[in-house]
Every structure is written in structure tokens, then in C-alpha cells.
Short mmCIF file of C-alpha atoms in Angstrom, two decimals:
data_model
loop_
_atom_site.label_atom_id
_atom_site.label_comp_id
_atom_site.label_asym_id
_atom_site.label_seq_id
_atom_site.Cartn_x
_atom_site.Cartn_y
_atom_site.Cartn_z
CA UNK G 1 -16.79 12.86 -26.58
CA UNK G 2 -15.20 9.97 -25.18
CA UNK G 3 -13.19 10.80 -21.74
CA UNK G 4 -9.39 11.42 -22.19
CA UNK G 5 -7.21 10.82 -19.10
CA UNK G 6 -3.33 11.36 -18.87
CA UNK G 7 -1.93 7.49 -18.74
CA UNK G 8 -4.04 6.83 -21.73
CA UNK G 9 -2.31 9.25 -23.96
CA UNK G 10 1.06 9.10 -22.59
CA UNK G 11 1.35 4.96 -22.90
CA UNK G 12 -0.12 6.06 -26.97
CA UNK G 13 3.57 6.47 -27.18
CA UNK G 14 5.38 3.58 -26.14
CA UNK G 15 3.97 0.09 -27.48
CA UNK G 16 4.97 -3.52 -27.81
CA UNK G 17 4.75 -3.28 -31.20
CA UNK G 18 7.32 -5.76 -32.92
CA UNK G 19 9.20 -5.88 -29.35
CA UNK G 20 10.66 -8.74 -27.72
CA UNK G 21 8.55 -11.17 -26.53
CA UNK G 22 9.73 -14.01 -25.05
CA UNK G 23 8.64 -17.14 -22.92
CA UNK G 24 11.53 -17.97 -20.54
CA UNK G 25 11.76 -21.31 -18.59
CA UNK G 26 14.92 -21.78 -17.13
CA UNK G 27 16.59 -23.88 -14.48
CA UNK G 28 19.72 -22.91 -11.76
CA UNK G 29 22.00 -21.29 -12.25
CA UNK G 30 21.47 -18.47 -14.96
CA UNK G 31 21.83 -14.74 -15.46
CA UNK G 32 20.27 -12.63 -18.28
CA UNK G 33 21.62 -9.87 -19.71
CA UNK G 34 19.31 -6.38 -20.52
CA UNK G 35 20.83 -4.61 -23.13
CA UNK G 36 18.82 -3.04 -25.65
CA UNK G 37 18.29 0.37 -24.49
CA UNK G 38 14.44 -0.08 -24.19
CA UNK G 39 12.62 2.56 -22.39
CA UNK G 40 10.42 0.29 -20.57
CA UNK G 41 10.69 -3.96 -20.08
CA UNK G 42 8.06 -5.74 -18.43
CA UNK G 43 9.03 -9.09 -16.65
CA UNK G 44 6.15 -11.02 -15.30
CA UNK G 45 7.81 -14.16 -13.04
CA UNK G 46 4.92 -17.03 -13.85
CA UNK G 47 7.05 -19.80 -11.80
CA UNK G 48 10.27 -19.37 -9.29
CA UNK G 49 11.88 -16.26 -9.37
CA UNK G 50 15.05 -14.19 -9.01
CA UNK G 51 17.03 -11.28 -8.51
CA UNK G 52 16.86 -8.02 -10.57
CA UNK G 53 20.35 -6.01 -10.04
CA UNK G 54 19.87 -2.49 -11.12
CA UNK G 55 22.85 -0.58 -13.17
CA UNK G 56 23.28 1.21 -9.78
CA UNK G 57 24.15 -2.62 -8.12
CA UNK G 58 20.62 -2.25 -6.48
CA UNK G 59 19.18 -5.45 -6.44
CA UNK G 60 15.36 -6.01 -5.69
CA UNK G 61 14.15 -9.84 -5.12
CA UNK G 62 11.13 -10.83 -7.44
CA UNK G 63 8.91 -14.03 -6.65
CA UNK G 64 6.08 -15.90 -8.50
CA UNK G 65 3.01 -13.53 -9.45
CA UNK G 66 5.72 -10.44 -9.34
CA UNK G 67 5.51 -8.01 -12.73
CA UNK G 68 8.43 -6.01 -12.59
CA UNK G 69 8.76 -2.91 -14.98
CA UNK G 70 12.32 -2.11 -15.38
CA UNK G 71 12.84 1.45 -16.51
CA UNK G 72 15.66 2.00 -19.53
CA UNK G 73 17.84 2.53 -21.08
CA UNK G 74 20.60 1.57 -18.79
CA UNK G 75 21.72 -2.13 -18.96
CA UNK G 76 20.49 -4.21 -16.26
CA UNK G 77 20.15 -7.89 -15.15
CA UNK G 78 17.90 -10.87 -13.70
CA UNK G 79 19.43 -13.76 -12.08
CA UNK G 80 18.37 -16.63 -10.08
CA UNK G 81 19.94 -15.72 -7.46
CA UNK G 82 22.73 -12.48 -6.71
CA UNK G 83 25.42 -15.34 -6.59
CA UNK G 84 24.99 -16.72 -9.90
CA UNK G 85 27.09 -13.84 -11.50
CA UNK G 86 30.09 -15.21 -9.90
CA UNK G 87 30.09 -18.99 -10.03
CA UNK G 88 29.59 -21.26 -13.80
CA UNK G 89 26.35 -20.61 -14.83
CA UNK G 90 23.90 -20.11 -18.23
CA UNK G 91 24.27 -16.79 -19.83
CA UNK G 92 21.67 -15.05 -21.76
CA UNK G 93 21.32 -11.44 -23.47
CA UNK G 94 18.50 -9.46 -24.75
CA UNK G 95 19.90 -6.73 -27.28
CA UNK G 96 17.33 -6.58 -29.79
CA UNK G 97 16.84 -2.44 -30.07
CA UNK G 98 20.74 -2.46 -30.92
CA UNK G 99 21.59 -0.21 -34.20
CA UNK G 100 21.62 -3.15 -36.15
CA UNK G 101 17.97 -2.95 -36.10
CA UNK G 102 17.66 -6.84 -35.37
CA UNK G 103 17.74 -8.50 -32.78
CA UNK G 104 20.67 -10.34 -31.54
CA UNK G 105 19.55 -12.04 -28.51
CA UNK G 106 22.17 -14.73 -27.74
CA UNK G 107 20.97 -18.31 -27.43
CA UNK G 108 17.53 -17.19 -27.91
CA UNK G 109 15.28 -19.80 -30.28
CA UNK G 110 11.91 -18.28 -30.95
CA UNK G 111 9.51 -17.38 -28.37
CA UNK G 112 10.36 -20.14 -26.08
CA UNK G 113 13.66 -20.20 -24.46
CA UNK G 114 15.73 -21.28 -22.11
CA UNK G 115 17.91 -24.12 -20.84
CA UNK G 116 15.26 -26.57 -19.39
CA UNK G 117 11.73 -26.95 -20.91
CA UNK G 118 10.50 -28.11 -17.12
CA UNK G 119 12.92 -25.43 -15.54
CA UNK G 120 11.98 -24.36 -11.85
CA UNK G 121 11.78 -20.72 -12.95
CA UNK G 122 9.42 -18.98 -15.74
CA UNK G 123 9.36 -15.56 -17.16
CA UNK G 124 7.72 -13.48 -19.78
CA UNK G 125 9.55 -10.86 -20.99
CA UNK G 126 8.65 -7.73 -23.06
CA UNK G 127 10.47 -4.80 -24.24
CA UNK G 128 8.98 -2.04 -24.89
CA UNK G 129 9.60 0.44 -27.82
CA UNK G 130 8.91 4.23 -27.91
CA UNK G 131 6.51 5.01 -30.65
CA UNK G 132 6.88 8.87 -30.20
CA UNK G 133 8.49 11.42 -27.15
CA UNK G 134 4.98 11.22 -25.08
CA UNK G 135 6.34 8.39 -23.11
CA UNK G 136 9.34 10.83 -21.89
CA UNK G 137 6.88 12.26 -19.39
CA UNK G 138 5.53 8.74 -18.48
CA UNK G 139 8.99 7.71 -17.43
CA UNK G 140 9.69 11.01 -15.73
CA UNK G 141 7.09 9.61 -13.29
CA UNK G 142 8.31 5.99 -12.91
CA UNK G 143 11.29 4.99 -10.34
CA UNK G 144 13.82 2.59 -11.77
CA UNK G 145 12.36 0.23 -10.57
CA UNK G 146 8.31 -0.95 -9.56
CA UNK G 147 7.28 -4.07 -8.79
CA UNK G 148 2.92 -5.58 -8.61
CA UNK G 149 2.41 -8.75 -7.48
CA UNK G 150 -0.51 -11.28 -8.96
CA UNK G 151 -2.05 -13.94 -7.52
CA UNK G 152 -1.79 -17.37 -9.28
CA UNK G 153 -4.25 -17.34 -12.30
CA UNK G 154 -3.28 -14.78 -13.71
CA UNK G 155 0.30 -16.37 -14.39
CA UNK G 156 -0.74 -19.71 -15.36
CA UNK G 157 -3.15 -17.44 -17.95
CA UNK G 158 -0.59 -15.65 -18.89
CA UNK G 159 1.80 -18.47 -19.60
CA UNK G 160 -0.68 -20.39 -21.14
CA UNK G 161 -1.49 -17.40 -23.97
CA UNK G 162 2.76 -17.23 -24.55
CA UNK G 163 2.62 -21.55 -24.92
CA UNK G 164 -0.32 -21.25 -27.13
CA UNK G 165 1.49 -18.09 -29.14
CA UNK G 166 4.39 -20.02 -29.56
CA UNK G 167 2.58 -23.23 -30.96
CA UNK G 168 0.54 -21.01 -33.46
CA UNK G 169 3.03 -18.85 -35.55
CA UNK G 170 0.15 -17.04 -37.55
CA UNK G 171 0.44 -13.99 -35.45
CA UNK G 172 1.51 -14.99 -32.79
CA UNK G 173 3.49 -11.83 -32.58
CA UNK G 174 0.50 -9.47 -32.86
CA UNK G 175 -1.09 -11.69 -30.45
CA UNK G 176 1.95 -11.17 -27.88
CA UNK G 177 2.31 -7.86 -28.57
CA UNK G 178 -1.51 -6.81 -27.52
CA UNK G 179 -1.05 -9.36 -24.75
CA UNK G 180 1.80 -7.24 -23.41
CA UNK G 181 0.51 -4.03 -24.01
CA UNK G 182 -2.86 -5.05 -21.76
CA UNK G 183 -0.11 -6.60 -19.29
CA UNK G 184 1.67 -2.88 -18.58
CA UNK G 185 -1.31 -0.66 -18.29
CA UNK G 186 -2.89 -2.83 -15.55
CA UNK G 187 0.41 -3.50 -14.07
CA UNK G 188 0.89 0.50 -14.00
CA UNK G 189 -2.86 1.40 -13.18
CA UNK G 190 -1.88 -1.22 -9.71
CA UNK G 191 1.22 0.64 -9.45
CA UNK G 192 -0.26 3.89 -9.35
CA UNK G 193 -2.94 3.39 -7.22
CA UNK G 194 -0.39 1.30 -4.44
CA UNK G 195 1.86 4.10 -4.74
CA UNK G 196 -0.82 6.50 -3.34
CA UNK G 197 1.29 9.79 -2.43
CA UNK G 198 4.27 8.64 -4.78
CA UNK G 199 2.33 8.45 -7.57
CA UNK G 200 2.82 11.05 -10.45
CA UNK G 201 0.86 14.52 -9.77
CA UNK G 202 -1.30 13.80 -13.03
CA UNK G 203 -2.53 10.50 -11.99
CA UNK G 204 -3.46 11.72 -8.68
CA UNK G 205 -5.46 14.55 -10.21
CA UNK G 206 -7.25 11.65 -12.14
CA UNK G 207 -8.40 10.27 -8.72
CA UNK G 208 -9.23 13.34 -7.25
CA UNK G 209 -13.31 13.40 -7.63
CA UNK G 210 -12.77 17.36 -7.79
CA UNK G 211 -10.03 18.10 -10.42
CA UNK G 212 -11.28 14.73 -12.27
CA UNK G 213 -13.59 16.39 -14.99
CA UNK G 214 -11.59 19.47 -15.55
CA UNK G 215 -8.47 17.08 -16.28
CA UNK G 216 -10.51 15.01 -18.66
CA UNK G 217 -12.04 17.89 -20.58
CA UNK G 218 -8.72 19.46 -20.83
CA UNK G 219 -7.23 16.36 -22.64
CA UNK G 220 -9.50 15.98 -24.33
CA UNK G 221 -9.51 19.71 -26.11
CA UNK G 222 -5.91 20.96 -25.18
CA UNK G 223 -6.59 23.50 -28.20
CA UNK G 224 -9.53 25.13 -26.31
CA UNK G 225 -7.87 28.37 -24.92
CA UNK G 226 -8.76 26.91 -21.18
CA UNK G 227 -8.70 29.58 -18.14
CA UNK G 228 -9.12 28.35 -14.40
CA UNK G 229 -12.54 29.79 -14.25
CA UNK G 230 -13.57 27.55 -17.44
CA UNK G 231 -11.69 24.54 -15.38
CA UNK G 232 -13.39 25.35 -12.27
CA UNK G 233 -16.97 25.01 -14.23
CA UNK G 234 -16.41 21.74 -15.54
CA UNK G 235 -15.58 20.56 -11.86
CA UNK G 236 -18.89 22.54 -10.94
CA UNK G 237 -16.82 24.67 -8.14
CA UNK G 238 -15.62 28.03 -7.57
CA UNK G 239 -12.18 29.28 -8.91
CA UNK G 240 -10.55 30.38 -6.17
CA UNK G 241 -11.34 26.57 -4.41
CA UNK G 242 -10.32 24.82 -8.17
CA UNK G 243 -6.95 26.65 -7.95
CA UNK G 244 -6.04 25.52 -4.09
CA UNK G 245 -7.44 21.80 -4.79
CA UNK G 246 -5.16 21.81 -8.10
CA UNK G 247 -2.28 22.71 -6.77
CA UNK G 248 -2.39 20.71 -3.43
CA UNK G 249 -2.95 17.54 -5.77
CA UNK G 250 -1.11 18.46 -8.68
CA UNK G 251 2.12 20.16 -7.14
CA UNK G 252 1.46 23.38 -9.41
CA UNK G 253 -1.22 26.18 -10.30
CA UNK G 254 -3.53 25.01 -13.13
CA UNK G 255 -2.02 27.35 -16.03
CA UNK G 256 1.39 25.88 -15.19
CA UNK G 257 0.23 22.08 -15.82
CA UNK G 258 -1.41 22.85 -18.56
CA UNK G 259 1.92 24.69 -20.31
CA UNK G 260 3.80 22.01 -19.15
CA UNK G 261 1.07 19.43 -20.53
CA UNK G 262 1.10 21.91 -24.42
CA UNK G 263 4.82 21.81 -24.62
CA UNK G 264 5.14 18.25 -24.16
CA UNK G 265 2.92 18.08 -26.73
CA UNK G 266 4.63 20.65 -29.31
CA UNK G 267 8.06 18.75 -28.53
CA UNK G 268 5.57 15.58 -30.49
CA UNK G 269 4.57 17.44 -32.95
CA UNK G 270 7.62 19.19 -33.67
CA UNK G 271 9.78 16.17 -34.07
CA UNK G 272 7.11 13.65 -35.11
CA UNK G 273 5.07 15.88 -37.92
CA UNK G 274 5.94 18.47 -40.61
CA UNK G 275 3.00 20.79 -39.20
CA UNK G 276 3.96 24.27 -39.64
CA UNK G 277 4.70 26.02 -36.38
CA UNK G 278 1.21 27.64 -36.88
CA UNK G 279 -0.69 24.67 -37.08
CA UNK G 280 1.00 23.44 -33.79
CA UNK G 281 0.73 26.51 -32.19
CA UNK G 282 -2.92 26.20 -32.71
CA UNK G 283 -3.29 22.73 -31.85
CA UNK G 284 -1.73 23.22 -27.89
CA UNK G 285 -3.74 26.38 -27.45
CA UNK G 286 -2.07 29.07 -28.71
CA UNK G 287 -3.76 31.76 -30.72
CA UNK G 288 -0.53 32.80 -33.09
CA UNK G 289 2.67 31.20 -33.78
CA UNK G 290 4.57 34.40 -32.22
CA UNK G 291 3.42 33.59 -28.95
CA UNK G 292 3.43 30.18 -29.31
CA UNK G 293 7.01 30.32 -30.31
CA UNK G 294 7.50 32.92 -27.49
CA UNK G 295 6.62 30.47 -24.98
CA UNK G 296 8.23 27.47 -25.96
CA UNK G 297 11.64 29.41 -25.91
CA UNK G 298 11.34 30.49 -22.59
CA UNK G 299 10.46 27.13 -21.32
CA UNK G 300 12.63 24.67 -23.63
CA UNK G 301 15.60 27.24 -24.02
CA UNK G 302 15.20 26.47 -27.80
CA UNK G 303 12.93 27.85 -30.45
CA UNK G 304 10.39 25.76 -32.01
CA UNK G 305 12.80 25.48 -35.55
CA UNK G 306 15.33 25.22 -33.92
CA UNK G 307 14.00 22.80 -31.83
CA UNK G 308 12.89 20.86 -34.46
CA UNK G 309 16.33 21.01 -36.31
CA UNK G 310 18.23 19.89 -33.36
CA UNK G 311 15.69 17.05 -32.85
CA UNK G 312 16.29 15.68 -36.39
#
């Protein structure tokens, strides 16, 4: 069975898929506008650069070879500079996840856009959509905010597969849309491991050479009824040491991750599938759909129908 780690499943719900993607080149002075509720947009600044400003009014500078991934849904902005919002200057808006289910980006004109084709500043910009409610927990470990830098081939690579995208139409979109989904897992995988310490408790685990094998068998069979002694063998230690290592790294005993971990996973199921509570309750590792439902309750505050019915 192939190895099943936390970031892998959790990005399985949030995609590019039919997002924006766009090829910015732009010259001073110019704002854009953020405002399409995504849960995640990527910028990657390939030439120049600019300021982010945060719905908060934090602003964080971002140079050439910066990714930025913006955390939603708030409305935020990128300038070329903080002073730009207050003197003449070109206006742009993303709003393409509106209600009207199209997007209405102003002044935008296929992938390529901007208002010089030799401006001093280039971006690439994807929004990201949410596929399913597995990317809840992803964000839940994200600050508004992170920022990787890359050194200069990768951006002229990168700007070079958006000029070559644009200039072939026949799917160009697909093509974009795998481009930026390759783009935020390595720009999160640097995150994560830069972070160290700040990074999320399950990525850590991943790292840890200890908990690493008992965290990859458990995703990969969350319907096995686990115990920390089963754990503990797949790490090849005892249980008592599994259980302090796991919750020095992790933040929390083993059984508590792994509820957590199941009714993430329910919350999916329940508002993504018609699965009869049974069948979920089976699939996350319960035996019967009494205590499955018992559980859920006393965590969520909600029962699994009524869950469900509130979610739809």
C-alpha cells in the first residue's frame, strides 16, 4: 500500500481546478483588488514586486522569487507600493468565486494582463477553490499570511509555462491549473519545513522518524480500529514511549488525534456523500452507528443528521 501522509490528503480538497489563473505584467503605479472569497491564492512575484496589505491593514513586502499564499476569504490587496492606494493609479479586481458563478475580474483580458506588456513588475496568480471541507483543517494550520522565496529559474520557468499557456489555448487551462497545483504543495512543503516549531502538529509528526510510520499507516486505514499499542508496533517501540513522543510532537495523546483526524473526516462524508450514517461510522473506525453518532455529538455539538441537515 502506497504511503498516506496528512498534507497529501488534506490539499485532495482544495484544487486549482477551473480557478483563476492569470499572468500579470504590470508597470507603476497599480493596486489589485482580492475579492473572491477563495480559501487559498497563490501569488508567485516572477519580476519586481510589491506590497500585500492584509484585511487587518498588515502589510508584508514581497520581492522577485517570493510565493506568497494568501489565506481567504477576507478581501485583501497587492500593490506596488503601500502609497499607490492613495495617489492616481491602475485598478484591478479579482472576483471570480462571486455568486454569479463567473468571473468578473475587471479589466482582465485572458491569461495575460495588465497595463504594460514590458511592465517592471510580473505576477502569477492563482486562486484556489475548495473541492470538499478537508482543506478546513489545512487552513486551520496556515497564518494569514506565508511567504517562500525562489531563486531565479524557477520564475523565469514559471513565467515561461504561463507565456507558452497563454499562446496555446488548447488547454491551456488544464495546463495552468496542474502547474499551480505543483506550485502550492512545494511552496507549502518549504513552508512547513522553514517554519520548524510553527508548523502544524501533523506535519511535524510526519518528520518525526518515530511517530512517522504509525502516522502513515493510520492514514492510510483510518477504518482499522487502531489502539496505541497497535501504533506503537508499527513505529517498532514500546507504548508507554509512543504515547510521550506523540504527544510532545503532536500537542495531544494519540486517541485524541486520531478522533479529531475521524471526525474531520465524517464532517466529508456527511456533507459530501449520501452514505448512511452506518457506512460512515464504519469507514472512520467505528464499530456501530450508535457510537459513532455518540461521539460525533459530543465533539461537534450536533448529531450526525442533524449535522448533515444543517450542512445542506
Amino acid at each position: 500500500m502506497a504511503p498516506v501522509d496528512p498534507l497529501s490528503s488534506l490539499l485532495s480538497g482544495i484544487r486549482a481546478e477551473g480557478s483563476v489563473v492569470s499572468h500579470a505584467v504590470l508597470e507603476a503605479p497599480w493596486t489589485i483588488r482580492f475579492a473572491d472569497g477563495a480559501p487559498l491564492t497563490m501569488v508567485s512575484v516572477l519580476r519586481g514586486g510589491g506590497t500585500l496589505r492584509l484585511p487587518d491593514g498588515t502589510e508584508r513586502a514581497v520581492r522577485a522569487g517570493d510565493t506568497a499564499v494568501v489565506r481567504g476569504p477576507d478581501t485583501f490587496h497587492l500593490a506596488d507600493a503601500s502609497t499607490s492606494f492613495d495617489r492616481p493609479h491602475s485598478e484591478y479586481e479579482i472576483a471570480c468565486f462571486t455568486k454569479s458563478a463567473e468571473c468578473t475580474a475587471q479589466n482582465l483580458g485572458g491569461i495575460r494582463w495588465g497595463n504594460d506588456p514590458d511592465g517592471a513588475t510580473a505576477l502569477i496568480v492563482g486562486a484556489y477553490r475548495a473541492s470538499s471541507r478537508r482543506h478546513e483543517r489545512l487552513l486551520r494550520g496556515l497564518p494569514p499570511v506565508l511567504v517562500v522565496s525562489e531563486d531565479a529559474d524557477v520564475c523565469a520557468w514559471l513565467e515561461q509555462a504561463a507565456v507558452d499557456a497563454a499562446l496555446h489555448s488548447a488547454g491551456s487551462q488544464a495546463l495552468m491549473d496542474r502547474l499551480l497545483d505543483w506550485a502550492l504543495v512545494c511552496t507549502l512543503r518549504s513552508w512547513f519545513e522553514q517554519a520548524r516549531s510553527d508548523a502544524p502538529h501533523w506535519y511535524r509528526g510526519m518528520a518525526d522518524p518515530m511517530l512517522a510510520p504509525a502516522l502513515q499507516a493510520f492514514h492510510a486505514q483510518p477504518s482499522q480500529r487502531w489502539t496505541v499499542a497497535a501504533l506503537a508496533a508499527q513505529s517498532g517501540v514500546s507504548r508507554a514511549l509512543f504515547a510521550k513522543r506523540f504527544t510532545e510532537i503532536m500537542g495531544r495523546p494519540p486517541l485524541a488525534y486520531m478522533t479529531e483526524c475521524r471526525m474531520d473526516e465524517a464532517e466529508a462524508l456527511l456533507c459530501e456523500t449520501d452514505l448512511a450514517i452506518a457506512q460512515i461510522a464504519k469507514s472512520v473506525g467505528y464499530a456501530d452507528a450508535f457510537g459513532f453518532s455518540a461521539a460525533f455529538k459530543r465533539h461537534r455539538g450536533l448529531s450526525p443528521s442533524v449535522f448533515r441537515t444543517a450542512a445542506a
